[in-house]
Amino acid sequence: MRAKLIAGNWKMNLGKADSLTLAHDLIHKIPKHSKAQVLLIPTFLHLDAVAHVVAKSHLLLGAQDVYFEKTGAFTGEISAGMLLELGVSHVLIGHSERRHVLHETDAVLNKKLLAATAEKLVAIYCIGETLQERDAGKTAEVLQHQLKAGLVHLSHDVIEKGHLVIAYEPVWAIGTGHTATPEHAQETHAFIRARLSEILTPELAAAIRIQYGGSVKKSNAAELLAKPDVDGLLVGGASLIADEFAAIVQAAG
Ligand code: PGA
């Protein structure tokens, strides 16, 4: 059984006071017995403060990125060990904004994935095709390439421990209001699982959780989560509104 993972990626949207209020509100609005794991992903700058709010609660804490070196002269960067120290358990790697706005390469993302999982963080490795790639009929090729390149040298042990999550986020659906249909999401997730099965083993592929992300709202969460290969959601805009995000979590049961 793959426990559903619902994550709220706050991106660079909230100041400190709003971040703390949102975290407080979510602790109250999301039931403790919720079957899904719930993850809040504030900006680096507010991780420490939010960590204090969610400590000992049923909510988990994630970071939006990580650097692959452990320590040293890397101005502006943050290591996996530093995140761990703050109580962070999960980290996004290769979010489409990092790939396309910050131009992170597959080679860099692979190093980040290895560094994060070496410190026992759960890596949420994001993949997805752009509109241009989709229109050119290249979706399968792009996803396969991102999976292969990202997972190089990742040990099976890391995956067996549940430290790898894949997030399928079609870039054309992020922040656009154009959600993939549940059928499209299921078809693509099944494709991703089949590729994971070839790259890894069928057993490992069956255990890996695959989240969907891209304009998820309370109105479409339940139908996406009803699909057998949709193991959770990565939510951007709708995770900034406590009632909306709590309703999305509720859709997971
Ligand atoms: P969105 O963002 O829900 O605002 O489309 C999703 C994401 O970028 O993870």
mmCIF file with all atom_site columns, C-alpha atoms in Angstrom, residues 47-207:
data_model
loop_
_atom_site.group_PDB
_atom_site.id
_atom_site.type_symbol
_atom_site.label_atom_id
_atom_site.label_alt_id
_atom_site.label_comp_id
_atom_site.label_asym_id
_atom_site.label_entity_id
_atom_site.label_seq_id
_atom_site.pdbx_PDB_ins_code
_atom_site.Cartn_x
_atom_site.Cartn_y
_atom_site.Cartn_z
_atom_site.occupancy
_atom_site.B_iso_or_equiv
_atom_site.pdbx_formal_charge
_atom_site.auth_seq_id
_atom_site.auth_comp_id
_atom_site.auth_asym_id
_atom_site.auth_atom_id
_atom_site.pdbx_PDB_model_num
ATOM 1   C CA . LEU A 1 47  ? 11.763 26.751 7.571   1.00 0.00 ? 47  LEU A CA 1
ATOM 2   C CA . ASP A 1 48  ? 13.054 27.216 11.092  1.00 0.00 ? 48  ASP A CA 1
ATOM 3   C CA . ALA A 1 49  ? 10.040 29.228 12.249  1.00 0.00 ? 49  ALA A CA 1
ATOM 4   C CA . VAL A 1 50  ? 7.536  26.882 10.587  1.00 0.00 ? 50  VAL A CA 1
ATOM 5   C CA . ALA A 1 51  ? 9.447  23.910 12.032  1.00 0.00 ? 51  ALA A CA 1
ATOM 6   C CA . HIS A 1 52  ? 8.691  25.204 15.513  1.00 0.00 ? 52  HIS A CA 1
ATOM 7   C CA . VAL A 1 53  ? 4.987  25.453 14.679  1.00 0.00 ? 53  VAL A CA 1
ATOM 8   C CA . VAL A 1 54  ? 4.659  21.973 13.170  1.00 0.00 ? 54  VAL A CA 1
ATOM 9   C CA . ALA A 1 55  ? 7.011  20.216 15.613  1.00 0.00 ? 55  ALA A CA 1
ATOM 10  C CA . LYS A 1 56  ? 5.114  17.413 17.357  1.00 0.00 ? 56  LYS A CA 1
ATOM 11  C CA . SER A 1 57  ? 2.153  17.942 15.030  1.00 0.00 ? 57  SER A CA 1
ATOM 12  C CA . HIS A 1 58  ? 0.936  15.545 12.336  1.00 0.00 ? 58  HIS A CA 1
ATOM 13  C CA . LEU A 1 59  ? 2.313  17.766 9.556   1.00 0.00 ? 59  LEU A CA 1
ATOM 14  C CA . LEU A 1 60  ? 5.679  17.191 7.881   1.00 0.00 ? 60  LEU A CA 1
ATOM 15  C CA . LEU A 1 61  ? 8.172  19.790 6.730   1.00 0.00 ? 61  LEU A CA 1
ATOM 16  C CA . GLY A 1 62  ? 9.853  19.967 3.335   1.00 0.00 ? 62  GLY A CA 1
ATOM 17  C CA . ALA A 1 63  ? 12.303 22.243 1.537   1.00 0.00 ? 63  ALA A CA 1
ATOM 18  C CA . GLN A 1 64  ? 12.015 23.563 -2.009  1.00 0.00 ? 64  GLN A CA 1
ATOM 19  C CA . ASP A 1 65  ? 15.583 22.747 -3.020  1.00 0.00 ? 65  ASP A CA 1
ATOM 20  C CA . VAL A 1 66  ? 18.954 21.568 -1.689  1.00 0.00 ? 66  VAL A CA 1
ATOM 21  C CA . TYR A 1 67  ? 22.573 21.861 -2.733  1.00 0.00 ? 67  TYR A CA 1
ATOM 22  C CA . PHE A 1 68  ? 24.608 18.721 -3.363  1.00 0.00 ? 68  PHE A CA 1
ATOM 23  C CA . GLU A 1 69  ? 27.779 19.571 -1.442  1.00 0.00 ? 69  GLU A CA 1
ATOM 24  C CA . LYS A 1 70  ? 27.939 18.869 2.291   1.00 0.00 ? 70  LYS A CA 1
ATOM 25  C CA . THR A 1 71  ? 29.779 21.996 3.388   1.00 0.00 ? 71  THR A CA 1
ATOM 26  C CA . GLY A 1 72  ? 32.224 24.623 2.152   1.00 0.00 ? 72  GLY A CA 1
ATOM 27  C CA . ALA A 1 73  ? 32.548 27.764 0.047   1.00 0.00 ? 73  ALA A CA 1
ATOM 28  C CA . PHE A 1 74  ? 29.216 27.689 -1.804  1.00 0.00 ? 74  PHE A CA 1
ATOM 29  C CA . THR A 1 75  ? 27.772 31.159 -1.273  1.00 0.00 ? 75  THR A CA 1
ATOM 30  C CA . GLY A 1 76  ? 23.999 31.194 -1.013  1.00 0.00 ? 76  GLY A CA 1
ATOM 31  C CA . GLU A 1 77  ? 23.577 27.411 -0.969  1.00 0.00 ? 77  GLU A CA 1
ATOM 32  C CA . ILE A 1 78  ? 22.060 25.105 1.658   1.00 0.00 ? 78  ILE A CA 1
ATOM 33  C CA . SER A 1 79  ? 23.063 21.488 2.302   1.00 0.00 ? 79  SER A CA 1
ATOM 34  C CA . ALA A 1 80  ? 20.972 18.449 3.100   1.00 0.00 ? 80  ALA A CA 1
ATOM 35  C CA . GLY A 1 81  ? 22.573 18.246 6.544   1.00 0.00 ? 81  GLY A CA 1
ATOM 36  C CA . MET A 1 82  ? 21.490 21.814 7.319   1.00 0.00 ? 82  MET A CA 1
ATOM 37  C CA . LEU A 1 83  ? 17.912 20.995 6.343   1.00 0.00 ? 83  LEU A CA 1
ATOM 38  C CA . LEU A 1 84  ? 17.916 17.869 8.465   1.00 0.00 ? 84  LEU A CA 1
ATOM 39  C CA . GLU A 1 85  ? 19.076 19.912 11.444  1.00 0.00 ? 85  GLU A CA 1
ATOM 40  C CA . LEU A 1 86  ? 15.918 22.051 11.160  1.00 0.00 ? 86  LEU A CA 1
ATOM 41  C CA . GLY A 1 87  ? 13.566 19.079 11.183  1.00 0.00 ? 87  GLY A CA 1
ATOM 42  C CA . VAL A 1 88  ? 13.066 18.906 7.426   1.00 0.00 ? 88  VAL A CA 1
ATOM 43  C CA . SER A 1 89  ? 12.198 15.401 6.178   1.00 0.00 ? 89  SER A CA 1
ATOM 44  C CA . HIS A 1 90  ? 11.437 15.943 2.477   1.00 0.00 ? 90  HIS A CA 1
ATOM 45  C CA . VAL A 1 91  ? 12.939 18.027 -0.314  1.00 0.00 ? 91  VAL A CA 1
ATOM 46  C CA . LEU A 1 92  ? 11.808 18.947 -3.820  1.00 0.00 ? 92  LEU A CA 1
ATOM 47  C CA . ILE A 1 93  ? 14.368 18.280 -6.506  1.00 0.00 ? 93  ILE A CA 1
ATOM 48  C CA . GLY A 1 94  ? 14.059 19.517 -10.079 1.00 0.00 ? 94  GLY A CA 1
ATOM 49  C CA . HIS A 1 95  ? 10.826 21.440 -9.744  1.00 0.00 ? 95  HIS A CA 1
ATOM 50  C CA . SER A 1 96  ? 10.030 22.782 -13.218 1.00 0.00 ? 96  SER A CA 1
ATOM 51  C CA . GLU A 1 97  ? 10.778 26.323 -12.053 1.00 0.00 ? 97  GLU A CA 1
ATOM 52  C CA . ARG A 1 98  ? 14.274 25.191 -11.095 1.00 0.00 ? 98  ARG A CA 1
ATOM 53  C CA . ARG A 1 99  ? 14.694 23.359 -14.392 1.00 0.00 ? 99  ARG A CA 1
ATOM 54  C CA . HIS A 1 100 ? 13.293 26.049 -16.662 1.00 0.00 ? 100 HIS A CA 1
ATOM 55  C CA . VAL A 1 101 ? 13.739 29.368 -14.816 1.00 0.00 ? 101 VAL A CA 1
ATOM 56  C CA . LEU A 1 102 ? 16.964 28.588 -12.951 1.00 0.00 ? 102 LEU A CA 1
ATOM 57  C CA . HIS A 1 103 ? 18.285 26.282 -15.711 1.00 0.00 ? 103 HIS A CA 1
ATOM 58  C CA . GLU A 1 104 ? 19.280 23.357 -13.514 1.00 0.00 ? 104 GLU A CA 1
ATOM 59  C CA . THR A 1 105 ? 20.560 20.448 -15.568 1.00 0.00 ? 105 THR A CA 1
ATOM 60  C CA . ASP A 1 106 ? 19.813 16.745 -15.209 1.00 0.00 ? 106 ASP A CA 1
ATOM 61  C CA . ALA A 1 107 ? 23.392 16.191 -14.036 1.00 0.00 ? 107 ALA A CA 1
ATOM 62  C CA . VAL A 1 108 ? 23.005 18.734 -11.224 1.00 0.00 ? 108 VAL A CA 1
ATOM 63  C CA . LEU A 1 109 ? 19.621 17.325 -10.240 1.00 0.00 ? 109 LEU A CA 1
ATOM 64  C CA . ASN A 1 110 ? 21.061 13.836 -10.065 1.00 0.00 ? 110 ASN A CA 1
ATOM 65  C CA . LYS A 1 111 ? 23.780 15.056 -7.685  1.00 0.00 ? 111 LYS A CA 1
ATOM 66  C CA . LYS A 1 112 ? 21.141 16.762 -5.543  1.00 0.00 ? 112 LYS A CA 1
ATOM 67  C CA . LEU A 1 113 ? 19.059 13.605 -5.428  1.00 0.00 ? 113 LEU A CA 1
ATOM 68  C CA . LEU A 1 114 ? 22.042 11.516 -4.341  1.00 0.00 ? 114 LEU A CA 1
ATOM 69  C CA . ALA A 1 115 ? 23.093 14.098 -1.721  1.00 0.00 ? 115 ALA A CA 1
ATOM 70  C CA . ALA A 1 116 ? 19.600 14.433 -0.259  1.00 0.00 ? 116 ALA A CA 1
ATOM 71  C CA . THR A 1 117 ? 18.931 10.710 -0.023  1.00 0.00 ? 117 THR A CA 1
ATOM 72  C CA . ALA A 1 118 ? 22.417 10.105 1.427   1.00 0.00 ? 118 ALA A CA 1
ATOM 73  C CA . GLU A 1 119 ? 21.295 12.272 4.368   1.00 0.00 ? 119 GLU A CA 1
ATOM 74  C CA . LYS A 1 120 ? 18.047 10.262 4.566   1.00 0.00 ? 120 LYS A CA 1
ATOM 75  C CA . LEU A 1 121 ? 15.836 13.037 3.307   1.00 0.00 ? 121 LEU A CA 1
ATOM 76  C CA . VAL A 1 122 ? 12.914 11.921 1.155   1.00 0.00 ? 122 VAL A CA 1
ATOM 77  C CA . ALA A 1 123 ? 13.589 13.313 -2.323  1.00 0.00 ? 123 ALA A CA 1
ATOM 78  C CA . ILE A 1 124 ? 10.583 14.374 -4.386  1.00 0.00 ? 124 ILE A CA 1
ATOM 79  C CA . TYR A 1 125 ? 11.999 14.268 -7.881  1.00 0.00 ? 125 TYR A CA 1
ATOM 80  C CA . CYS A 1 126 ? 9.882  16.387 -10.232 1.00 0.00 ? 126 CYS A CA 1
ATOM 81  C CA . ILE A 1 127 ? 9.536  15.607 -13.902 1.00 0.00 ? 127 ILE A CA 1
ATOM 82  C CA . GLY A 1 128 ? 7.258  16.907 -16.628 1.00 0.00 ? 128 GLY A CA 1
ATOM 83  C CA . GLU A 1 129 ? 7.058  18.022 -20.222 1.00 0.00 ? 129 GLU A CA 1
ATOM 84  C CA . THR A 1 130 ? 6.601  21.605 -21.457 1.00 0.00 ? 130 THR A CA 1
ATOM 85  C CA . LEU A 1 131 ? 3.727  22.615 -23.728 1.00 0.00 ? 131 LEU A CA 1
ATOM 86  C CA . GLN A 1 132 ? 6.111  22.753 -26.655 1.00 0.00 ? 132 GLN A CA 1
ATOM 87  C CA . GLU A 1 133 ? 7.367  19.243 -25.940 1.00 0.00 ? 133 GLU A CA 1
ATOM 88  C CA . ARG A 1 134 ? 3.828  17.961 -25.569 1.00 0.00 ? 134 ARG A CA 1
ATOM 89  C CA . ASP A 1 135 ? 2.739  19.541 -28.851 1.00 0.00 ? 135 ASP A CA 1
ATOM 90  C CA . ALA A 1 136 ? 5.742  18.016 -30.576 1.00 0.00 ? 136 ALA A CA 1
ATOM 91  C CA . GLY A 1 137 ? 4.667  14.558 -29.327 1.00 0.00 ? 137 GLY A CA 1
ATOM 92  C CA . LYS A 1 138 ? 7.766  14.279 -27.145 1.00 0.00 ? 138 LYS A CA 1
ATOM 93  C CA . THR A 1 139 ? 6.180  13.688 -23.715 1.00 0.00 ? 139 THR A CA 1
ATOM 94  C CA . ALA A 1 140 ? 7.245  10.033 -23.402 1.00 0.00 ? 140 ALA A CA 1
ATOM 95  C CA . GLU A 1 141 ? 10.788 10.773 -24.548 1.00 0.00 ? 141 GLU A CA 1
ATOM 96  C CA . VAL A 1 142 ? 11.172 13.723 -22.137 1.00 0.00 ? 142 VAL A CA 1
ATOM 97  C CA . LEU A 1 143 ? 9.835  11.845 -19.112 1.00 0.00 ? 143 LEU A CA 1
ATOM 98  C CA . GLN A 1 144 ? 11.940 8.794  -19.847 1.00 0.00 ? 144 GLN A CA 1
ATOM 99  C CA . HIS A 1 145 ? 15.049 10.931 -20.188 1.00 0.00 ? 145 HIS A CA 1
ATOM 100 C CA . GLN A 1 146 ? 14.379 12.873 -16.966 1.00 0.00 ? 146 GLN A CA 1
ATOM 101 C CA . LEU A 1 147 ? 13.846 9.630  -15.056 1.00 0.00 ? 147 LEU A CA 1
ATOM 102 C CA . LYS A 1 148 ? 16.951 7.913  -16.401 1.00 0.00 ? 148 LYS A CA 1
ATOM 103 C CA . ALA A 1 149 ? 19.223 10.922 -15.954 1.00 0.00 ? 149 ALA A CA 1
ATOM 104 C CA . GLY A 1 150 ? 17.905 11.818 -12.520 1.00 0.00 ? 150 GLY A CA 1
ATOM 105 C CA . LEU A 1 151 ? 18.117 8.376  -10.972 1.00 0.00 ? 151 LEU A CA 1
ATOM 106 C CA . VAL A 1 152 ? 21.657 7.440  -12.039 1.00 0.00 ? 152 VAL A CA 1
ATOM 107 C CA . HIS A 1 153 ? 23.562 5.698  -9.198  1.00 0.00 ? 153 HIS A CA 1
ATOM 108 C CA . LEU A 1 154 ? 20.612 5.872  -6.809  1.00 0.00 ? 154 LEU A CA 1
ATOM 109 C CA . SER A 1 155 ? 20.812 2.804  -4.570  1.00 0.00 ? 155 SER A CA 1
ATOM 110 C CA . HIS A 1 156 ? 17.913 0.368  -4.374  1.00 0.00 ? 156 HIS A CA 1
ATOM 111 C CA . ASP A 1 157 ? 18.216 0.566  -0.620  1.00 0.00 ? 157 ASP A CA 1
ATOM 112 C CA . VAL A 1 158 ? 17.199 4.249  -0.676  1.00 0.00 ? 158 VAL A CA 1
ATOM 113 C CA . ILE A 1 159 ? 14.088 3.387  -2.668  1.00 0.00 ? 159 ILE A CA 1
ATOM 114 C CA . GLU A 1 160 ? 13.206 0.413  -0.469  1.00 0.00 ? 160 GLU A CA 1
ATOM 115 C CA . LYS A 1 161 ? 13.215 2.807  2.492   1.00 0.00 ? 161 LYS A CA 1
ATOM 116 C CA . GLY A 1 162 ? 10.681 5.014  0.687   1.00 0.00 ? 162 GLY A CA 1
ATOM 117 C CA . HIS A 1 163 ? 13.130 7.875  0.207   1.00 0.00 ? 163 HIS A CA 1
ATOM 118 C CA . LEU A 1 164 ? 12.230 8.485  -3.427  1.00 0.00 ? 164 LEU A CA 1
ATOM 119 C CA . VAL A 1 165 ? 8.954  10.041 -4.557  1.00 0.00 ? 165 VAL A CA 1
ATOM 120 C CA . ILE A 1 166 ? 8.313  11.081 -8.152  1.00 0.00 ? 166 ILE A CA 1
ATOM 121 C CA . ALA A 1 167 ? 6.155  14.130 -8.879  1.00 0.00 ? 167 ALA A CA 1
ATOM 122 C CA . TYR A 1 168 ? 4.703  14.282 -12.371 1.00 0.00 ? 168 TYR A CA 1
ATOM 123 C CA . GLU A 1 169 ? 4.054  17.944 -13.110 1.00 0.00 ? 169 GLU A CA 1
ATOM 124 C CA . PRO A 1 170 ? 3.275  18.765 -16.722 1.00 0.00 ? 170 PRO A CA 1
ATOM 125 C CA . VAL A 1 171 ? 4.757  22.243 -17.075 1.00 0.00 ? 171 VAL A CA 1
ATOM 126 C CA . TRP A 1 172 ? 1.734  23.423 -19.084 1.00 0.00 ? 172 TRP A CA 1
ATOM 127 C CA . ALA A 1 173 ? -0.470 22.694 -16.063 1.00 0.00 ? 173 ALA A CA 1
ATOM 128 C CA . ILE A 1 174 ? 1.561  24.549 -13.414 1.00 0.00 ? 174 ILE A CA 1
ATOM 129 C CA . GLY A 1 175 ? -0.078 27.766 -12.318 1.00 0.00 ? 175 GLY A CA 1
ATOM 130 C CA . THR A 1 176 ? -2.143 27.898 -15.511 1.00 0.00 ? 176 THR A CA 1
ATOM 131 C CA . GLY A 1 177 ? -5.492 26.546 -14.354 1.00 0.00 ? 177 GLY A CA 1
ATOM 132 C CA . HIS A 1 178 ? -5.171 23.774 -16.990 1.00 0.00 ? 178 HIS A CA 1
ATOM 133 C CA . THR A 1 179 ? -5.135 20.550 -14.982 1.00 0.00 ? 179 THR A CA 1
ATOM 134 C CA . ALA A 1 180 ? -4.399 17.252 -16.665 1.00 0.00 ? 180 ALA A CA 1
ATOM 135 C CA . THR A 1 181 ? -7.576 15.187 -16.774 1.00 0.00 ? 181 THR A CA 1
ATOM 136 C CA . PRO A 1 182 ? -7.593 12.287 -14.304 1.00 0.00 ? 182 PRO A CA 1
ATOM 137 C CA . GLU A 1 183 ? -7.382 9.926  -17.305 1.00 0.00 ? 183 GLU A CA 1
ATOM 138 C CA . HIS A 1 184 ? -4.338 11.726 -18.675 1.00 0.00 ? 184 HIS A CA 1
ATOM 139 C CA . ALA A 1 185 ? -2.694 11.733 -15.238 1.00 0.00 ? 185 ALA A CA 1
ATOM 140 C CA . GLN A 1 186 ? -3.367 7.998  -14.794 1.00 0.00 ? 186 GLN A CA 1
ATOM 141 C CA . GLU A 1 187 ? -2.051 7.141  -18.245 1.00 0.00 ? 187 GLU A CA 1
ATOM 142 C CA . THR A 1 188 ? 1.136  9.136  -17.690 1.00 0.00 ? 188 THR A CA 1
ATOM 143 C CA . HIS A 1 189 ? 1.668  7.809  -14.162 1.00 0.00 ? 189 HIS A CA 1
ATOM 144 C CA . ALA A 1 190 ? 1.295  4.247  -15.456 1.00 0.00 ? 190 ALA A CA 1
ATOM 145 C CA . PHE A 1 191 ? 3.856  5.079  -18.160 1.00 0.00 ? 191 PHE A CA 1
ATOM 146 C CA . ILE A 1 192 ? 6.236  6.466  -15.507 1.00 0.00 ? 192 ILE A CA 1
ATOM 147 C CA . ARG A 1 193 ? 5.809  3.355  -13.358 1.00 0.00 ? 193 ARG A CA 1
ATOM 148 C CA . ALA A 1 194 ? 6.519  1.125  -16.348 1.00 0.00 ? 194 ALA A CA 1
ATOM 149 C CA . ARG A 1 195 ? 9.735  3.047  -17.070 1.00 0.00 ? 195 ARG A CA 1
ATOM 150 C CA . LEU A 1 196 ? 10.723 2.851  -13.369 1.00 0.00 ? 196 LEU A CA 1
ATOM 151 C CA . SER A 1 197 ? 10.174 -0.864 -13.581 1.00 0.00 ? 197 SER A CA 1
ATOM 152 C CA . GLU A 1 198 ? 12.679 -1.073 -16.465 1.00 0.00 ? 198 GLU A CA 1
ATOM 153 C CA . ILE A 1 199 ? 15.219 1.291  -14.889 1.00 0.00 ? 199 ILE A CA 1
ATOM 154 C CA . LEU A 1 200 ? 14.934 -0.310 -11.422 1.00 0.00 ? 200 LEU A CA 1
ATOM 155 C CA . THR A 1 201 ? 12.889 -3.451 -10.742 1.00 0.00 ? 201 THR A CA 1
ATOM 156 C CA . PRO A 1 202 ? 9.140  -4.130 -10.937 1.00 0.00 ? 202 PRO A CA 1
ATOM 157 C CA . GLU A 1 203 ? 9.028  -4.458 -7.122  1.00 0.00 ? 203 GLU A CA 1
ATOM 158 C CA . LEU A 1 204 ? 10.701 -1.098 -6.539  1.00 0.00 ? 204 LEU A CA 1
ATOM 159 C CA . ALA A 1 205 ? 8.547  0.565  -9.197  1.00 0.00 ? 205 ALA A CA 1
ATOM 160 C CA . ALA A 1 206 ? 5.422  -0.730 -7.476  1.00 0.00 ? 206 ALA A CA 1
ATOM 161 C CA . ALA A 1 207 ? 6.542  0.784  -4.164  1.00 0.00 ? 207 ALA A CA 1
#
